[in-house]
PDB file of C-alpha atoms in Angstrom:
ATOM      1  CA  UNK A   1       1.913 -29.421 -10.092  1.00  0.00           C
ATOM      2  CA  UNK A   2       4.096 -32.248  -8.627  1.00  0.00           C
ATOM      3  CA  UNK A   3       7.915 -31.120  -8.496  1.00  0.00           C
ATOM      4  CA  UNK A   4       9.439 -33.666  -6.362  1.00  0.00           C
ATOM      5  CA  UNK A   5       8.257 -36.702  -4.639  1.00  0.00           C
ATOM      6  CA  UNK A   6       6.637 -34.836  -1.596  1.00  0.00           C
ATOM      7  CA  UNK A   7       6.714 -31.426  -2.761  1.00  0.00           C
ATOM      8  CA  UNK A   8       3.443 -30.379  -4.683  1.00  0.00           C
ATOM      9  CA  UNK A   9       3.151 -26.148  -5.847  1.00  0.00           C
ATOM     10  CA  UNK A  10      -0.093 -24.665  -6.936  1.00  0.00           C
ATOM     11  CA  UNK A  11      -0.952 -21.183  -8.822  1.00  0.00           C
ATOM     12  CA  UNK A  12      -0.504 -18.128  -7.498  1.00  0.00           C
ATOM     13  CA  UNK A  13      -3.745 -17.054  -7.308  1.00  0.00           C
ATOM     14  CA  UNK A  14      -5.266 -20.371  -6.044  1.00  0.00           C
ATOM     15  CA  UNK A  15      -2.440 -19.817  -2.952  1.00  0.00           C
ATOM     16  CA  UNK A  16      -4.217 -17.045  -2.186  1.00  0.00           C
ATOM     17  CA  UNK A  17      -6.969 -18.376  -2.086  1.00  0.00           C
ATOM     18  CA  UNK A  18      -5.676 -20.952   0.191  1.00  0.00           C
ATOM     19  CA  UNK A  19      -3.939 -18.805   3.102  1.00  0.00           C
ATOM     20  CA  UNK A  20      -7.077 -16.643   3.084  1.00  0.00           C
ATOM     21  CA  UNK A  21      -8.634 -19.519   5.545  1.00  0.00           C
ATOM     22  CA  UNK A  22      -5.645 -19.188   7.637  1.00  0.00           C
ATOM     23  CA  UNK A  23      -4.524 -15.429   8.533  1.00  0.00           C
ATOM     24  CA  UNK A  24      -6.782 -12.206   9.228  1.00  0.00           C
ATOM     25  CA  UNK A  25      -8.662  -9.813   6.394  1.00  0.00           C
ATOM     26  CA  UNK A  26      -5.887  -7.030   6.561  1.00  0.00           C
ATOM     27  CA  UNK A  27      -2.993  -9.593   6.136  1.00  0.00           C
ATOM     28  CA  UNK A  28      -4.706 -11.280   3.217  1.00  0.00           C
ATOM     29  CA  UNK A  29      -5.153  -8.124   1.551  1.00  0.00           C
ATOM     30  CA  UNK A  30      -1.378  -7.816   2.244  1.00  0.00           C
ATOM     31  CA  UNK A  31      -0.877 -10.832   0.326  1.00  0.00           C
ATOM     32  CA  UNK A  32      -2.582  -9.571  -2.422  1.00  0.00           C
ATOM     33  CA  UNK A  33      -1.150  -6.622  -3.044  1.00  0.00           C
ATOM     34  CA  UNK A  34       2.662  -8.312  -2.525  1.00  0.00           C
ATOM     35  CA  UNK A  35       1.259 -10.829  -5.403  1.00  0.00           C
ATOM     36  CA  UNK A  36       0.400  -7.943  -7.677  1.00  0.00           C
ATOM     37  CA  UNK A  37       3.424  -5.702  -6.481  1.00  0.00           C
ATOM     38  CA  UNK A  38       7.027  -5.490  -7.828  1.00  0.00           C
ATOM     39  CA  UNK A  39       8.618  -6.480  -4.186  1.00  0.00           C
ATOM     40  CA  UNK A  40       8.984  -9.708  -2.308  1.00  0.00           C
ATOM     41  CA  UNK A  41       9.091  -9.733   1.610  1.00  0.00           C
ATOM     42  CA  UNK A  42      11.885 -11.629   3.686  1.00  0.00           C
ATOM     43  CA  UNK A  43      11.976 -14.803   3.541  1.00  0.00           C
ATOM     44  CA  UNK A  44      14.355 -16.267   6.477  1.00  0.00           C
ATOM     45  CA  UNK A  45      17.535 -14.309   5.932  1.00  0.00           C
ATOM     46  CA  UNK A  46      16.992 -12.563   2.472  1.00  0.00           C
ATOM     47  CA  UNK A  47      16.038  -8.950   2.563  1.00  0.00           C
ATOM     48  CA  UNK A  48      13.190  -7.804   1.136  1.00  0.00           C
ATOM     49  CA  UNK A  49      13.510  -7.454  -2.679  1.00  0.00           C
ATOM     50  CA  UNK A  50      12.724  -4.926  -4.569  1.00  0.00           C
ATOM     51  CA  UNK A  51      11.641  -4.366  -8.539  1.00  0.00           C
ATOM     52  CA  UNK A  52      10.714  -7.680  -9.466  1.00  0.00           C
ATOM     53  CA  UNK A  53       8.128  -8.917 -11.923  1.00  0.00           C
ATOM     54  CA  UNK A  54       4.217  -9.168 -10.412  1.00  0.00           C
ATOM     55  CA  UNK A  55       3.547 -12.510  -9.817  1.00  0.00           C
ATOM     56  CA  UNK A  56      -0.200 -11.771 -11.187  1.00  0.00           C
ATOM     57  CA  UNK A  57      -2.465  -9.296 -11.371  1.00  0.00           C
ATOM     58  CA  UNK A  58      -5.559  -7.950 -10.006  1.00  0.00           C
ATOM     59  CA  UNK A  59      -7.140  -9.300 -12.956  1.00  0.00           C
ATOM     60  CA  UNK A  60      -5.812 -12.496 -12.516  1.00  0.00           C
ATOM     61  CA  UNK A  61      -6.575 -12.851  -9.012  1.00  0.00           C
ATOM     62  CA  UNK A  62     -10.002 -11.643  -9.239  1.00  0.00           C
ATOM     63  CA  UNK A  63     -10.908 -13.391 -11.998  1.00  0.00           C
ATOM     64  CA  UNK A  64     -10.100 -16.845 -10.444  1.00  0.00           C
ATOM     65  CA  UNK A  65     -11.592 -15.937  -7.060  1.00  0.00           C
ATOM     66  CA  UNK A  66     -14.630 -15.409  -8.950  1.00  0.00           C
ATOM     67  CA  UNK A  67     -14.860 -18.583 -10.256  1.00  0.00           C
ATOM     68  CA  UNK A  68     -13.733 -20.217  -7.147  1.00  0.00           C
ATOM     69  CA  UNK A  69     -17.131 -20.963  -5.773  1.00  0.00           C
ATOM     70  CA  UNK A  70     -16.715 -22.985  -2.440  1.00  0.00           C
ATOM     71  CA  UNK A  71     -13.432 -23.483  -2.585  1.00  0.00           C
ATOM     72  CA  UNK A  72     -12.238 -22.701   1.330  1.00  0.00           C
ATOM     73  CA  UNK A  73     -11.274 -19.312   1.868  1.00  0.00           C
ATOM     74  CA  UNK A  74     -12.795 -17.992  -1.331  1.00  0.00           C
ATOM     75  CA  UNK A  75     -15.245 -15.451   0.333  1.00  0.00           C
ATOM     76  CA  UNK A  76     -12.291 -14.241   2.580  1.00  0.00           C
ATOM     77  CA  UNK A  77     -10.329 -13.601  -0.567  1.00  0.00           C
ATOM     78  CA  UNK A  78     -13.246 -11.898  -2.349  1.00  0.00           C
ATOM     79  CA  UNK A  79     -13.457  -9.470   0.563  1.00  0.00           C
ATOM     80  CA  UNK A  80      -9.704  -9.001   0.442  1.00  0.00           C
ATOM     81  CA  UNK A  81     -10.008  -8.057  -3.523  1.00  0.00           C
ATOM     82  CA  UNK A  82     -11.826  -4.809  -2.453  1.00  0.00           C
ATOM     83  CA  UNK A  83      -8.727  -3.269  -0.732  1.00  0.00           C
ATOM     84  CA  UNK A  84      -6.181  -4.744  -3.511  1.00  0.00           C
ATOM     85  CA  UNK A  85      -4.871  -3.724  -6.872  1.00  0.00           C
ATOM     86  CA  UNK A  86      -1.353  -3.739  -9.023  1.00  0.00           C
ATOM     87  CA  UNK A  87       1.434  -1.348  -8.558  1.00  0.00           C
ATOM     88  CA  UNK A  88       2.529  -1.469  -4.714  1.00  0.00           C
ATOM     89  CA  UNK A  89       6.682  -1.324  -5.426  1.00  0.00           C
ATOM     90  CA  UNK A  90       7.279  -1.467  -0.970  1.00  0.00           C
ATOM     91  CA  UNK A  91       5.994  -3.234   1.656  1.00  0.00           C
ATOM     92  CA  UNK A  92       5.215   0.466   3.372  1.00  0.00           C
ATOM     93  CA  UNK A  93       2.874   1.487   0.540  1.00  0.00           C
ATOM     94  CA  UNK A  94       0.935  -1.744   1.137  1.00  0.00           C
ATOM     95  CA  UNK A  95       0.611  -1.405   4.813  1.00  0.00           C
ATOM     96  CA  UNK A  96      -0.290   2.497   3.975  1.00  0.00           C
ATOM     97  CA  UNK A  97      -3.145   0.917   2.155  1.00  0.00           C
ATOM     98  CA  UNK A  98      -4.280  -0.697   4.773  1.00  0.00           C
ATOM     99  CA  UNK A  99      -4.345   1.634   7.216  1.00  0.00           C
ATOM    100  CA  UNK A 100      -5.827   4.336   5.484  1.00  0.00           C
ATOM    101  CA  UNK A 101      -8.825   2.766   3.230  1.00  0.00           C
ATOM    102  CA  UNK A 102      -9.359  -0.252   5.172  1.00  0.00           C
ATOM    103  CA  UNK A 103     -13.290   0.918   6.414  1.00  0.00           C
ATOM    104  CA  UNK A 104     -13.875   2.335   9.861  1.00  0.00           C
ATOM    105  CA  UNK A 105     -15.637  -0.740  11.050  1.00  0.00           C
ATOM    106  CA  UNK A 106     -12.087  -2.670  10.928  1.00  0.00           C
ATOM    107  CA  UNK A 107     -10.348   0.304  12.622  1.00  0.00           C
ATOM    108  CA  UNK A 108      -9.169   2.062   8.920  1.00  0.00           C
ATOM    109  CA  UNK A 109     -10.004   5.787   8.217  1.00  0.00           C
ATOM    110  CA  UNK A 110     -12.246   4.779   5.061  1.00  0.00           C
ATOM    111  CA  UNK A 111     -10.384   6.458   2.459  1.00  0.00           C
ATOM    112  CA  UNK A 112     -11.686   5.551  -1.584  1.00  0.00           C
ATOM    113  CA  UNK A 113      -8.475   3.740  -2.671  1.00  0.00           C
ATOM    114  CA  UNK A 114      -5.490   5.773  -3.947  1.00  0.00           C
ATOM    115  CA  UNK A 115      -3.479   5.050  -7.400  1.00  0.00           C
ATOM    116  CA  UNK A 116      -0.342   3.178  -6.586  1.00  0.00           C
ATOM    117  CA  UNK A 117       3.181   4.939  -8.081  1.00  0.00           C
ATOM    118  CA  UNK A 118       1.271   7.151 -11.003  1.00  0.00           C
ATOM    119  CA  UNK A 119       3.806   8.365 -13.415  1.00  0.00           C
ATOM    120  CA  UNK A 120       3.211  11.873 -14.105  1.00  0.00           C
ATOM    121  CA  UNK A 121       4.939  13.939 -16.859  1.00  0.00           C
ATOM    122  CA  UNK A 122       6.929  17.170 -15.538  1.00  0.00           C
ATOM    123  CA  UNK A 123       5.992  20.594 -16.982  1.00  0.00           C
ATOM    124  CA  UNK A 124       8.848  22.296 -18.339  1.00  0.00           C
ATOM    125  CA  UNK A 125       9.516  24.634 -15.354  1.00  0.00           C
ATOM    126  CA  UNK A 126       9.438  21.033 -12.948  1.00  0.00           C
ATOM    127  CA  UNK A 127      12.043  19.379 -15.448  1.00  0.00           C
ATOM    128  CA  UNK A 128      14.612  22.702 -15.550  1.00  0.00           C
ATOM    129  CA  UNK A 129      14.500  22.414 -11.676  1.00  0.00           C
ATOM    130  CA  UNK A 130      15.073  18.732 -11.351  1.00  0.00           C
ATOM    131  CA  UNK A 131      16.165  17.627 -14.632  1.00  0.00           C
ATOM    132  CA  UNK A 132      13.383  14.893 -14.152  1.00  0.00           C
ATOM    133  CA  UNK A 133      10.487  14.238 -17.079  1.00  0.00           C
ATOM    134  CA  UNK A 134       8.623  12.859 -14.646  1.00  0.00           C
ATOM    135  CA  UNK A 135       7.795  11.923 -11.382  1.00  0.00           C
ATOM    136  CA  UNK A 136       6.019   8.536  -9.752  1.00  0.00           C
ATOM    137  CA  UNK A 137       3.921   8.925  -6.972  1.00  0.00           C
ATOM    138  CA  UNK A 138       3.441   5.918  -3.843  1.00  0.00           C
ATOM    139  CA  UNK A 139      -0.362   7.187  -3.397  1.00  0.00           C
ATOM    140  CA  UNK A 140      -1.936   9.760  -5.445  1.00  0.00           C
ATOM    141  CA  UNK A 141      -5.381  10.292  -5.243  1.00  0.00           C
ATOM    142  CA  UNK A 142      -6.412  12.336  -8.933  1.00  0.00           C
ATOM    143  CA  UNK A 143      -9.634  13.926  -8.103  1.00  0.00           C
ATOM    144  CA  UNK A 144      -8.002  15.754  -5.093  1.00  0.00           C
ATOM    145  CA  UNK A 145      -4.360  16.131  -6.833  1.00  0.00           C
ATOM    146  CA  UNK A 146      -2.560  14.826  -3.920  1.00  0.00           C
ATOM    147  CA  UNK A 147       0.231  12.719  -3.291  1.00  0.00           C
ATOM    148  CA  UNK A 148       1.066  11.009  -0.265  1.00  0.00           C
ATOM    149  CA  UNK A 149       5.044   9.598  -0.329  1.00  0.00           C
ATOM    150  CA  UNK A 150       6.704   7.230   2.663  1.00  0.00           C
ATOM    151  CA  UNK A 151       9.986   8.421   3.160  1.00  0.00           C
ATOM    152  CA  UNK A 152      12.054   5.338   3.958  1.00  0.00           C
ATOM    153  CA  UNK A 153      14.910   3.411   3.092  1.00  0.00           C
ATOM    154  CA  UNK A 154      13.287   1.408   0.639  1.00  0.00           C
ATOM    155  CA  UNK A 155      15.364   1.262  -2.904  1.00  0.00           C
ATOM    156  CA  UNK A 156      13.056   2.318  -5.880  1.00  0.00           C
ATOM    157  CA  UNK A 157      16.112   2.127  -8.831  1.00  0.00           C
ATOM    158  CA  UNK A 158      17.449   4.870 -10.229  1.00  0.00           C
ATOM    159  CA  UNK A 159      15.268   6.442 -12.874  1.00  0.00           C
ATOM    160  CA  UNK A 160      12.177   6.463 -10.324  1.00  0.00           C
ATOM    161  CA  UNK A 161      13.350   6.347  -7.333  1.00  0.00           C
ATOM    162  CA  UNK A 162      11.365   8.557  -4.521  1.00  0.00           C
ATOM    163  CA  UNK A 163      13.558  11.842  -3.598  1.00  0.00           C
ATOM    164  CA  UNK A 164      13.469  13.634  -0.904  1.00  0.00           C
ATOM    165  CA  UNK A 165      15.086  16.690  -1.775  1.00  0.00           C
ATOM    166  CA  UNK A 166      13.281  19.936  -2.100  1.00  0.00           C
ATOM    167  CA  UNK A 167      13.709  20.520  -4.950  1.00  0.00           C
ATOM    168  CA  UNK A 168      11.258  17.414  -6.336  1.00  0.00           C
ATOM    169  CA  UNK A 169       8.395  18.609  -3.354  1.00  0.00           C
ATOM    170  CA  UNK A 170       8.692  21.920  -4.788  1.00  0.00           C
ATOM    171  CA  UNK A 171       8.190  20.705  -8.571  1.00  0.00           C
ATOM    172  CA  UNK A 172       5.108  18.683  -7.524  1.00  0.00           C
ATOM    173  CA  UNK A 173       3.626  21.625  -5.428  1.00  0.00           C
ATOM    174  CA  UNK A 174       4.170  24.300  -8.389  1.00  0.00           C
ATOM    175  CA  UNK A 175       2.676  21.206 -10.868  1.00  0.00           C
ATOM    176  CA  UNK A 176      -0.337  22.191  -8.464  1.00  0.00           C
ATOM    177  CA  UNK A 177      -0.427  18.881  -6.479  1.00  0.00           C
ATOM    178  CA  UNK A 178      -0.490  18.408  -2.632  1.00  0.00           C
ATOM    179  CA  UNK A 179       2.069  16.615  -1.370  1.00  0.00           C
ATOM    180  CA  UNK A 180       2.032  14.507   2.164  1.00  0.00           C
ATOM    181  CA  UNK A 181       5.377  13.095   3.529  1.00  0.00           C
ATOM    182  CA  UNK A 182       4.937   9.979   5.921  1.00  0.00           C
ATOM    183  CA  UNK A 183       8.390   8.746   7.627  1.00  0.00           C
ATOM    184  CA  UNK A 184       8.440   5.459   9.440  1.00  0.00           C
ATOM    185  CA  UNK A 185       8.682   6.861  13.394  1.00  0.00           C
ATOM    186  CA  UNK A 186       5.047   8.353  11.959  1.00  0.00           C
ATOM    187  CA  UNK A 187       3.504   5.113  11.212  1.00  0.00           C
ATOM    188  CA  UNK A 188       5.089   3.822  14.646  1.00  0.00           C
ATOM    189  CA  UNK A 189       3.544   6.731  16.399  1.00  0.00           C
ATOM    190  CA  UNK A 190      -0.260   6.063  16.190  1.00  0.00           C
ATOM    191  CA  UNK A 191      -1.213   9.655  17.566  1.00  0.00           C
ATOM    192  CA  UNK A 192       1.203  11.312  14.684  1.00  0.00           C
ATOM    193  CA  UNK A 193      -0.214   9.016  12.012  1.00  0.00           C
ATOM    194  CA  UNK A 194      -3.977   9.720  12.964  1.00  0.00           C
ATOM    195  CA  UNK A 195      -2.973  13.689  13.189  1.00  0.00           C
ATOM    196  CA  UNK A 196      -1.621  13.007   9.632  1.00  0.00           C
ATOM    197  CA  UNK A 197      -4.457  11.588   8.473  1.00  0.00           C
ATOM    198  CA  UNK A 198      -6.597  13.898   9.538  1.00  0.00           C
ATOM    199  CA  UNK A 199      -5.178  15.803   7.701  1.00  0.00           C
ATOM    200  CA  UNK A 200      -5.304  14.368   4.519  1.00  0.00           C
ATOM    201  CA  UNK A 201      -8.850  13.470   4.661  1.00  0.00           C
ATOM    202  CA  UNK A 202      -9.240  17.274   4.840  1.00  0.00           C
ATOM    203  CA  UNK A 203      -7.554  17.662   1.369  1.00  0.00           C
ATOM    204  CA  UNK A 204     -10.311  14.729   0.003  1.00  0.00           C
ATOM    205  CA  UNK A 205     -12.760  16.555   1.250  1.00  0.00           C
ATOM    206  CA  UNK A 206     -13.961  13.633   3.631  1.00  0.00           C
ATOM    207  CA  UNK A 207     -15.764  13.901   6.786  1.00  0.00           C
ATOM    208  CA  UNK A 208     -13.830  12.243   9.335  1.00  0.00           C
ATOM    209  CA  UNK A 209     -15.844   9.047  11.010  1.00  0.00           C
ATOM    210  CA  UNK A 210     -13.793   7.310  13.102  1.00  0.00           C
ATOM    211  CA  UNK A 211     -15.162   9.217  16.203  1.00  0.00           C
ATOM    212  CA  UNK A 212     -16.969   5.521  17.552  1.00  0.00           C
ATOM    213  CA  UNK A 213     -15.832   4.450  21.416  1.00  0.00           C
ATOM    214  CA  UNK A 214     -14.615   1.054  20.020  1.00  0.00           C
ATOM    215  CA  UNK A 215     -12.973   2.737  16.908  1.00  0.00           C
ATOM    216  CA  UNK A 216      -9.717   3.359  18.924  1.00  0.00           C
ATOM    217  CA  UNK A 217      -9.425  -0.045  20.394  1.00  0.00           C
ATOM    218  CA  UNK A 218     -10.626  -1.625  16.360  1.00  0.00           C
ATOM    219  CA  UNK A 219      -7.464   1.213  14.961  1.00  0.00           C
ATOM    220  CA  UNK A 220      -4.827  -0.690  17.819  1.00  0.00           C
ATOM    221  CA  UNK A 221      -5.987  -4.254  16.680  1.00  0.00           C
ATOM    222  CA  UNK A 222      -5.416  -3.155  13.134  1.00  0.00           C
ATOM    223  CA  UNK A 223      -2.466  -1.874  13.751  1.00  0.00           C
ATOM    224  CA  UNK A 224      -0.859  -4.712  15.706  1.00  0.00           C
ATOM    225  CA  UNK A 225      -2.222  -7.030  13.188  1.00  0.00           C
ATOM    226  CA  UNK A 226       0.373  -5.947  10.672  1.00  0.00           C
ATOM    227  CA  UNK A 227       3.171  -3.720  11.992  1.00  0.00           C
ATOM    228  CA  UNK A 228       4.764  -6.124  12.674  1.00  0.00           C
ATOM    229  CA  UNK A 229       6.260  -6.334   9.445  1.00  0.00           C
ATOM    230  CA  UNK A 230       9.573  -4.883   9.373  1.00  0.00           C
ATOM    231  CA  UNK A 231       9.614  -0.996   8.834  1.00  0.00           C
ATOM    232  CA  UNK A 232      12.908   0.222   7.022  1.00  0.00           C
ATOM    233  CA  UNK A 233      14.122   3.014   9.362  1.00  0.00           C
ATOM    234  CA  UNK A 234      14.099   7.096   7.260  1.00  0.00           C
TER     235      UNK A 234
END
């Protein structure tokens, strides 16, 4: 679509297609999940912005990149649709993504793909101690009932915004659900953030592969490919 003389704007989902030519695998998956998220990154001086309409959907963007046939950076953006889906409300719980199910070949831990922000209903004892009727989760993986959370200074509104207090960890854990807490200086810190997940690949029940030489060196590559993004400080 034409809007001014010089200035041309395209679909959403053909954009993606588009920068997928231009920018690594983990960064286009980035993209992706921004699209189909309910946050927008800065752009010059504004501050990242938070609950926001999806600009499309998985569905959307994986229909058309289906039907994209040779259009340039189509098979990069195919790839990228295996590590994206709707519901990422921070720019921390897409970089989480990432890091975590991206496969061990790229330097990621190989983890299946968690649920982004589940909504689950509070049993009665949960909602007497934190007058809450429910709680959203940043990654919850159902089959092992855990929930990993980023504790950061990202705004999530008022009915479901992530709290810290004890009082919510306590309702999850007596719901029967694992809970992981993941603050920013641990993501910073690759030795803390491989001890954590360690850790949680223990509570999925996965055998740990990244023991390759080159894994480390693949995990650092990785990692400097998109940490650069700003990290809100806990």
């Amino acid at each position: 679509m034409r809007i001014s003389e010089d200035v041309f704007v395209c679909r959403a989902e053909l954009g993606f297609i588009q920068r997928a030519s231009g920018q690594s695998l983990a960064r286009q998956v980035l993209d992706g999940l921004e699209l189909c998220g309910t946050y927008r990154r800065p752009v010059g001086g504004r501050p990242t912005v938070y609950q926001v309409k999806p600009v499309t959907s998985f569905a959307e963007l994986a229909s058309y990149a289906a039907k994209a046939g040779g259009i340039h950076g189509a098979v990069l953006a195919r790839q990228a649709l295996r590590y994206c889906m709707d519901g990422s409300e921070s720019p921390m719980e897409s970089i989480l993504v990432v890091l975590f199910c991206f496969p061990v070949r790229l330097g990621g831990y190989g983890f299946p793909l968690p649920v982004l922000n589940f909504r689950m209903d509070a049993t009665d004892l949960a909602k007497n101690a934190t007058r809450k009727s429910g709680f959203r989760c940043d990654l919850f993986w159902p089959d092992a009932k855990l929930v990993v959370e980023y504790d950061g200074r990202e705004h999530h509104g008022e009915l479901d915004r992530r709290s810290s207090d004890g009082s919510r960890h306590a309702a999850l854990v007596g719901m029967g659900f694992e809970v992981v807490r993941i603050t920013s200086e641990n993501v910073r810190n690759d030795k803390e953030f491989d001890a954590i997940a360690r850790s949680i690949a223990k509570r999925l029940n996965l055998r740990m592969r990244p023991t390759k030489r080159d894994w480390s060196a693949k995990r650092d590559q990785l990692r400097s490919d998109i940490l650069p993004w700003p990290i809100p400080l806990s």
